[in-house]
XYZ file of C-alpha atoms in Angstrom:
292
model
C 0.000 0.000 0.000
C 1.194 3.522 -0.799
C 0.249 6.902 0.621
C 0.196 9.195 -2.395
C -1.308 12.653 -2.375
C -3.005 11.915 0.923
C -4.822 8.883 -0.498
C -3.986 5.305 0.361
C -3.914 3.092 -2.686
C -2.480 -0.146 -3.899
C -0.116 0.161 -6.846
C 0.242 -2.723 -9.271
C 3.163 -5.063 -8.746
C 4.424 -7.965 -10.905
C 1.999 -10.494 -9.404
C -0.948 -8.093 -9.756
C -0.128 -7.469 -13.411
C -0.018 -11.174 -14.200
C -3.270 -11.869 -12.346
C -5.002 -9.092 -14.275
C -3.549 -10.255 -17.567
C -4.706 -13.830 -16.945
C -8.166 -12.632 -15.942
C -8.471 -10.677 -19.201
C -6.852 -13.367 -21.347
C -4.320 -10.721 -22.296
C -1.329 -11.528 -24.462
C 0.723 -8.331 -24.948
C 1.274 -7.578 -28.629
C 4.177 -5.889 -30.397
C 1.663 -4.385 -32.830
C 0.222 -2.225 -30.043
C 3.595 -1.757 -28.358
C 2.347 -3.301 -25.136
C 4.996 -3.455 -22.409
C 3.424 -2.939 -18.994
C 5.256 -1.311 -16.075
C 5.359 -3.700 -13.123
C 7.509 -1.635 -10.752
C 5.879 0.757 -8.291
C 9.113 2.659 -7.800
C 9.262 3.500 -11.491
C 5.751 4.947 -11.658
C 6.353 6.956 -8.481
C 9.538 8.294 -10.077
C 7.674 9.276 -13.252
C 5.078 11.184 -11.245
C 7.790 12.893 -9.193
C 9.802 13.984 -12.246
C 6.681 15.099 -14.152
C 5.775 17.467 -11.278
C 2.016 17.563 -11.960
C -0.014 20.248 -10.202
C -3.160 19.557 -8.183
C -5.250 21.388 -10.807
C -3.706 19.583 -13.800
C -5.676 17.470 -16.233
C -3.189 14.756 -17.170
C -3.290 13.149 -20.601
C -2.080 9.554 -20.409
C -1.682 7.559 -23.609
C -1.636 3.774 -23.456
C -2.480 3.332 -19.758
C -2.533 -0.434 -20.208
C -3.445 -2.141 -16.953
C -3.238 1.080 -14.950
C 0.165 1.099 -13.248
C 0.902 4.774 -13.939
C -2.763 5.817 -13.827
C -3.056 4.724 -10.191
C -0.006 6.764 -9.211
C -1.201 9.872 -11.081
C -4.822 10.077 -9.927
C -4.237 11.213 -6.305
C -1.961 14.028 -7.484
C -4.144 15.806 -10.039
C -7.636 17.046 -10.831
C -8.237 14.423 -13.516
C -6.550 11.834 -15.721
C -7.724 11.417 -19.309
C -6.509 7.974 -20.379
C -6.502 7.204 -24.109
C -6.487 3.462 -24.732
C -6.827 1.798 -28.142
C -7.351 -1.739 -26.774
C -11.081 -2.189 -25.976
C -10.459 -4.816 -23.287
C -7.998 -2.591 -21.450
C -10.193 0.486 -21.863
C -13.096 -1.356 -20.242
C -11.006 -2.775 -17.398
C -9.188 0.412 -16.324
C -12.119 2.054 -14.464
C -12.742 -1.223 -12.628
C -9.114 -1.453 -11.530
C -9.157 2.121 -10.248
C -12.477 1.557 -8.445
C -11.022 -1.511 -6.712
C -7.600 -0.144 -5.777
C -8.183 3.601 -5.342
C -11.942 4.157 -5.017
C -11.620 7.700 -3.663
C -9.989 8.778 -6.948
C -12.302 6.916 -9.337
C -14.319 10.034 -10.199
C -11.146 11.711 -11.470
C -10.663 9.215 -14.311
C -11.913 9.634 -17.870
C -11.173 6.794 -20.302
C -11.222 7.525 -24.032
C -11.275 4.387 -26.166
C -9.513 5.680 -29.267
C -6.344 5.823 -31.336
C -4.113 8.549 -29.873
C -3.007 9.471 -33.400
C -6.586 10.401 -34.276
C -8.001 12.044 -31.148
C -9.000 15.697 -31.158
C -8.998 18.210 -28.332
C -12.786 17.836 -28.215
C -12.386 14.089 -27.585
C -10.074 14.849 -24.669
C -11.925 17.716 -23.002
C -13.473 16.810 -19.637
C -15.617 18.589 -17.020
C -12.267 19.705 -15.570
C -11.220 21.148 -18.935
C -8.823 19.997 -21.665
C -5.511 18.302 -20.813
C -2.736 20.496 -19.436
C 0.138 17.996 -19.218
C 1.109 14.765 -20.983
C 2.451 11.956 -18.783
C 2.690 8.565 -20.455
C 4.538 5.338 -21.097
C 4.228 5.578 -24.878
C 4.106 2.580 -27.207
C 7.537 2.461 -28.835
C 6.259 2.097 -32.391
C 4.240 5.342 -32.424
C 5.930 7.482 -29.768
C 7.152 10.337 -31.976
C 3.999 10.791 -34.091
C 1.854 10.627 -30.941
C 3.863 13.386 -29.226
C 3.756 15.614 -32.313
C 0.038 15.028 -32.889
C -0.952 15.746 -29.296
C 1.108 18.923 -28.975
C -0.414 20.161 -32.221
C -3.970 19.113 -31.351
C -4.035 20.226 -27.697
C -2.662 23.777 -27.449
C -3.316 23.823 -23.698
C -0.604 21.229 -23.036
C 2.048 23.126 -21.063
C 4.460 20.237 -21.229
C 4.921 16.607 -20.471
C 7.035 13.665 -19.447
C 7.027 10.571 -21.621
C 8.772 7.232 -21.368
C 9.993 5.984 -24.729
C 12.644 3.715 -26.211
C 16.083 5.028 -25.228
C 17.125 5.611 -28.840
C 13.939 7.604 -29.475
C 14.578 9.648 -26.337
C 18.045 10.505 -27.642
C 16.656 11.548 -31.017
C 13.895 13.693 -29.561
C 16.337 15.551 -27.326
C 19.215 15.824 -29.842
C 20.680 19.235 -30.665
C 21.815 20.645 -34.027
C 25.159 19.241 -35.087
C 24.604 15.863 -33.458
C 24.747 12.750 -35.643
C 21.348 11.674 -34.312
C 19.718 15.082 -34.798
C 16.960 14.652 -37.347
C 13.259 14.949 -38.127
C 11.987 14.030 -34.616
C 14.424 16.494 -33.001
C 13.483 19.440 -35.219
C 9.727 18.867 -35.267
C 9.549 18.386 -31.503
C 11.460 21.649 -31.037
C 8.697 23.463 -32.959
C 6.425 22.796 -29.983
C 8.679 22.471 -26.965
C 12.051 22.542 -25.304
C 13.021 18.868 -25.043
C 15.511 17.173 -22.724
C 16.438 13.731 -21.475
C 15.147 13.211 -17.938
C 16.776 9.922 -17.014
C 17.171 6.262 -18.027
C 14.761 3.391 -17.367
C 15.946 -0.221 -17.304
C 14.279 -3.164 -19.013
C 13.420 -5.136 -15.889
C 10.571 -2.800 -14.864
C 8.408 -4.028 -17.765
C 6.371 -7.109 -18.570
C 7.077 -8.525 -21.019
C 10.702 -7.435 -20.827
C 11.560 -5.458 -23.999
C 14.823 -6.026 -25.836
C 15.737 -2.332 -25.557
C 16.239 0.154 -22.747
C 13.908 3.098 -22.195
C 14.322 6.725 -21.252
C 12.330 9.629 -19.878
C 11.889 12.741 -21.999
C 10.684 16.041 -20.560
C 8.951 18.584 -22.789
C 8.211 22.211 -21.914
C 5.854 24.020 -24.281
C 7.189 27.080 -26.065
C 5.977 29.243 -28.900
C 7.129 28.205 -32.388
C 9.598 30.523 -34.112
C 7.977 33.671 -35.523
C 7.403 33.015 -39.219
C 5.029 33.781 -42.057
C 5.159 30.103 -43.072
C 2.661 27.581 -41.759
C 3.684 24.622 -39.632
C 2.920 22.318 -42.570
C 5.192 24.355 -44.841
C 8.038 24.296 -42.322
C 7.640 20.567 -41.715
C 7.756 19.944 -45.491
C 11.196 21.590 -45.620
C 12.373 19.506 -42.658
C 11.182 16.286 -44.333
C 12.961 17.191 -47.566
C 16.211 18.178 -45.850
C 16.532 14.900 -43.964
C 15.243 12.570 -46.680
C 18.781 12.686 -48.088
C 20.708 13.890 -45.064
C 24.150 13.230 -46.554
C 23.481 15.725 -49.336
C 23.946 19.456 -49.107
C 20.788 21.458 -48.612
C 21.036 22.790 -52.181
C 20.728 19.225 -53.475
C 18.412 17.852 -50.789
C 15.869 20.655 -51.280
C 15.908 20.609 -55.086
C 12.653 18.658 -55.418
C 10.977 20.728 -52.710
C 11.966 24.003 -54.394
C 11.444 22.833 -57.969
C 15.131 22.877 -58.846
C 18.554 23.095 -57.246
C 18.827 26.715 -58.399
C 15.529 27.587 -56.710
C 16.687 25.805 -53.567
C 19.891 27.856 -53.560
C 17.947 31.096 -53.953
C 15.652 30.208 -51.048
C 18.603 29.233 -48.865
C 20.573 32.410 -49.588
C 17.473 34.541 -48.979
C 17.120 32.803 -45.614
C 20.773 33.459 -44.773
C 21.722 29.774 -44.994
C 24.813 28.436 -46.767
C 23.561 26.195 -49.630
C 26.497 23.871 -48.944
C 25.309 23.259 -45.376
C 23.482 20.095 -44.294
C 20.162 19.838 -42.501
C 21.655 18.418 -39.313
C 23.263 21.806 -38.588
C 20.028 23.842 -38.722
C 17.590 24.874 -36.006
C 13.820 24.876 -36.413
C 13.991 28.669 -36.827
C 16.383 28.184 -39.771
C 13.934 25.809 -41.442
C 11.135 28.304 -40.873
C 13.105 31.035 -42.676
C 13.777 28.692 -45.608
C 10.067 27.847 -45.862
C 9.256 31.552 -46.136
C 11.436 31.931 -49.212
C 10.172 29.100 -51.381
C 9.634 30.381 -54.934
C 6.067 30.705 -56.081
């Protein structure tokens, strides 16, 4: 039993997870990226590092059997849990009612694909989500983060657990060998940093990779006359052939290598530079100078 936020509750341990899984006939699938946290210390650490406020509406994606949900509920006004698996979506309120009944009215479960939800889908009597805290399925972690920060402008930040390699890429800085599309697009929405490692043994089933925590703090995108879609199109083009110079990599995007060079020079960027050296603000300036 744990005393969290003044409420006594029972977090899920390894035996609890297996009992629940057997009861539901659950066989975790790679397709849905299902690796369930079985360690109470890890979920307490996630909540501590995320620093949710008592008035926060937490958005949790892929709550699974409820390990993190149970630790979050006593700390916040509400948890909106988005779960794509219908069996898990149906079970989660029951688990909360059994193990933390005094927090059950703070839970909203949305049975949906996190890549398709809208802010309307996620808005509760307590308001729309204000912070993202989640153990994200490895196979969709980056697109989920980008979609939610675009779709829910009220998100002030978040803490997500993802595959360690993905964490490195999200938090990479210009000039790094692993700096790429996830790094630049995430920086459109937020300041991103690594917030610590997570070992494999805290999951069931045990994944064949390590995990990491990533902290995001919302910021305004760079001032630009270009739309987000236009800026992201430049980013995609620049990294599609990352070994090429920007003059060559952006030729198709601009209509020709000469047009690409003109746009780059107008943006104050060396045409012989490569995309891995540029910030999101640089890409925004290039997008503004695409020839009509």
